[in-house]
GROMACS .gro file of N, CA and C in nm:
model
  171
    1MET      N    1   3.384  -3.103  -5.638
    1MET     CA    2   3.360  -2.956  -5.603
    1MET      C    3   3.246  -2.930  -5.518
    2LYS      N    4   3.267  -2.835  -5.423
    2LYS     CA    5   3.165  -2.811  -5.314
    2LYS      C    6   3.053  -2.730  -5.380
    3LYS      N    7   2.941  -2.764  -5.324
    3LYS     CA    8   2.814  -2.699  -5.368
    3LYS      C    9   2.778  -2.611  -5.249
    4TYR      N   10   2.737  -2.492  -5.301
    4TYR     CA   11   2.685  -2.389  -5.194
    4TYR      C   12   2.543  -2.353  -5.206
    5GLU      N   13   2.472  -2.306  -5.111
    5GLU     CA   14   2.322  -2.274  -5.119
    5GLU      C   15   2.296  -2.186  -5.237
    6ASN      N   16   2.378  -2.074  -5.247
    6ASN     CA   17   2.354  -1.983  -5.357
    6ASN      C   18   2.472  -1.899  -5.389
    7LEU      N   19   2.474  -1.796  -5.468
    7LEU     CA   20   2.586  -1.715  -5.498
    7LEU      C   21   2.639  -1.647  -5.360
    8ASP      N   22   2.548  -1.605  -5.269
    8ASP     CA   23   2.599  -1.512  -5.161
    8ASP      C   24   2.691  -1.614  -5.077
    9ASN      N   25   2.641  -1.735  -5.062
    9ASN     CA   26   2.720  -1.827  -4.967
    9ASN      C   27   2.843  -1.864  -5.044
   10LEU      N   28   2.856  -1.886  -5.179
   10LEU     CA   29   2.974  -1.911  -5.235
   10LEU      C   30   3.078  -1.808  -5.221
   11LEU      N   31   3.026  -1.685  -5.237
   11LEU     CA   32   3.118  -1.562  -5.220
   11LEU      C   33   3.169  -1.549  -5.084
   12ALA      N   34   3.087  -1.579  -4.982
   12ALA     CA   35   3.132  -1.572  -4.854
   12ALA      C   36   3.216  -1.667  -4.805
   13GLU      N   37   3.216  -1.789  -4.862
   13GLU     CA   38   3.280  -1.900  -4.815
   13GLU      C   39   3.408  -1.935  -4.901
   14CYS      N   40   3.409  -1.896  -5.032
   14CYS     CA   41   3.513  -1.937  -5.118
   14CYS      C   42   3.591  -1.822  -5.167
   15GLU      N   43   3.722  -1.800  -5.123
   15GLU     CA   44   3.806  -1.692  -5.143
   15GLU      C   45   3.830  -1.675  -5.299
   16THR      N   46   3.851  -1.776  -5.361
   16THR     CA   47   3.894  -1.770  -5.505
   16THR      C   48   3.760  -1.729  -5.576
   17ALA      N   49   3.653  -1.762  -5.550
   17ALA     CA   50   3.527  -1.722  -5.617
   17ALA      C   51   3.496  -1.572  -5.584
   18LYS      N   52   3.524  -1.530  -5.462
   18LYS     CA   53   3.515  -1.395  -5.435
   18LYS      C   54   3.600  -1.314  -5.511
   19THR      N   55   3.740  -1.346  -5.528
   19THR     CA   56   3.826  -1.286  -5.589
   19THR      C   57   3.806  -1.261  -5.755
   20TYR      N   58   3.754  -1.368  -5.812
   20TYR     CA   59   3.703  -1.379  -5.945
   20TYR      C   60   3.597  -1.274  -5.959
   21PHE      N   61   3.482  -1.306  -5.882
   21PHE     CA   62   3.369  -1.204  -5.899
   21PHE      C   63   3.413  -1.061  -5.878
   22SER      N   64   3.490  -1.034  -5.793
   22SER     CA   65   3.534  -0.890  -5.773
   22SER      C   66   3.602  -0.837  -5.905
   23SER      N   67   3.689  -0.935  -5.971
   23SER     CA   68   3.754  -0.888  -6.079
   23SER      C   69   3.667  -0.862  -6.208
   24LEU      N   70   3.546  -0.903  -6.202
   24LEU     CA   71   3.457  -0.882  -6.326
   24LEU      C   72   3.410  -0.741  -6.323
   25PRO      N   73   3.379  -0.694  -6.451
   25PRO     CA   74   3.319  -0.558  -6.468
   25PRO      C   75   3.188  -0.551  -6.410
   26ASP      N   76   3.146  -0.430  -6.366
   26ASP     CA   77   3.022  -0.411  -6.285
   26ASP      C   78   2.904  -0.483  -6.364
   27TYR      N   79   2.897  -0.452  -6.501
   27TYR     CA   80   2.783  -0.500  -6.569
   27TYR      C   81   2.778  -0.651  -6.566
   28VAL      N   82   2.885  -0.719  -6.568
   28VAL     CA   83   2.882  -0.871  -6.556
   28VAL      C   84   2.850  -0.911  -6.418
   29GLN      N   85   2.898  -0.841  -6.311
   29GLN     CA   86   2.865  -0.875  -6.184
   29GLN      C   87   2.702  -0.854  -6.171
   30GLY      N   88   2.643  -0.757  -6.233
   30GLY     CA   89   2.498  -0.734  -6.220
   30GLY      C   90   2.415  -0.851  -6.279
   31ALA      N   91   2.476  -0.890  -6.405
   31ALA     CA   92   2.405  -1.004  -6.467
   31ALA      C   93   2.422  -1.134  -6.385
   32VAL      N   94   2.537  -1.149  -6.326
   32VAL     CA   95   2.566  -1.259  -6.245
   32VAL      C   96   2.457  -1.281  -6.118
   33MET      N   97   2.459  -1.141  -6.050
   33MET     CA   98   2.371  -1.136  -5.942
   33MET      C   99   2.221  -1.172  -5.980
   34LYS      N  100   2.182  -1.141  -6.104
   34LYS     CA  101   2.040  -1.171  -6.140
   34LYS      C  102   2.015  -1.323  -6.141
   35ARG      N  103   2.131  -1.400  -6.144
   35ARG     CA  104   2.103  -1.542  -6.159
   35ARG      C  105   2.158  -1.623  -6.026
   36SER      N  106   2.175  -1.538  -5.911
   36SER     CA  107   2.233  -1.583  -5.791
   36SER      C  108   2.162  -1.703  -5.741
   37SER      N  109   2.040  -1.708  -5.736
   37SER     CA  110   1.980  -1.833  -5.694
   37SER      C  111   2.010  -1.966  -5.756
   38SER      N  112   2.061  -1.944  -5.871
   38SER     CA  113   2.087  -2.068  -5.947
   38SER      C  114   2.235  -2.102  -5.976
   39ILE      N  115   2.326  -2.030  -5.901
   39ILE     CA  116   2.467  -2.057  -5.894
   39ILE      C  117   2.499  -2.124  -5.763
   40PHE      N  118   2.561  -2.250  -5.765
   40PHE     CA  119   2.578  -2.332  -5.656
   40PHE      C  120   2.742  -2.364  -5.644
   41THR      N  121   2.810  -2.347  -5.755
   41THR     CA  122   2.951  -2.391  -5.751
   41THR      C  123   3.040  -2.279  -5.825
   42GLU      N  124   3.160  -2.287  -5.799
   42GLU     CA  125   3.251  -2.188  -5.865
   42GLU      C  126   3.256  -2.210  -6.021
   43THR      N  127   3.234  -2.338  -6.061
   43THR     CA  128   3.234  -2.359  -6.211
   43THR      C  129   3.105  -2.286  -6.271
   44GLU      N  130   3.001  -2.298  -6.200
   44GLU     CA  131   2.873  -2.228  -6.248
   44GLU      C  132   2.897  -2.086  -6.251
   45LEU      N  133   2.967  -2.035  -6.153
   45LEU     CA  134   2.987  -1.887  -6.162
   45LEU      C  135   3.069  -1.836  -6.265
   46HIS      N  136   3.174  -1.912  -6.307
   46HIS     CA  137   3.258  -1.899  -6.405
   46HIS      C  138   3.167  -1.897  -6.540
   47ARG      N  139   3.085  -1.996  -6.560
   47ARG     CA  140   3.013  -2.029  -6.691
   47ARG      C  141   2.914  -1.905  -6.705
   48VAL      N  142   2.840  -1.868  -6.594
   48VAL     CA  143   2.736  -1.757  -6.602
   48VAL      C  144   2.815  -1.626  -6.638
   49ALA      N  145   2.914  -1.605  -6.567
   49ALA     CA  146   3.005  -1.477  -6.604
   49ALA      C  147   3.047  -1.475  -6.751
   50GLU      N  148   3.099  -1.582  -6.795
   50GLU     CA  149   3.157  -1.587  -6.941
   50GLU      C  150   3.027  -1.575  -7.034
   51ASN      N  151   2.926  -1.630  -7.002
   51ASN     CA  152   2.794  -1.617  -7.091
   51ASN      C  153   2.760  -1.463  -7.084
   52ALA      N  154   2.758  -1.399  -6.973
   52ALA     CA  155   2.715  -1.267  -6.960
   52ALA      C  156   2.815  -1.175  -7.036
   53MET      N  157   2.937  -1.202  -7.032
   53MET     CA  158   3.028  -1.116  -7.112
   53MET      C  159   3.017  -1.141  -7.263
   54ASN      N  160   2.969  -1.274  -7.298
   54ASN     CA  161   2.961  -1.293  -7.439
   54ASN      C  162   2.828  -1.214  -7.491
   55ASP      N  163   2.735  -1.221  -7.398
   55ASP     CA  164   2.613  -1.148  -7.427
   55ASP      C  165   2.629  -0.995  -7.461
   56PHE      N  166   2.734  -0.946  -7.389
   56PHE     CA  167   2.749  -0.795  -7.399
   56PHE      C  168   2.833  -0.769  -7.501
   57ASN      N  169   2.895  -0.862  -7.564
   57ASN     CA  170   2.996  -0.819  -7.659
   57ASN      C  171   2.948  -0.844  -7.810
   0.00000   0.00000   0.00000
């Protein structure tokens, strides 16, 4: 799996990651953005988003 510099690069260069991120509720997107500097892969994006959703439930 390709590693990116950070979440911004991941979303700019990976269409499936961008689509997934866009499908998330706003509050989850915000939680993910707070961790943007530590997200380097699409797998990490999914893990952080799922953890954020669990934290809010």
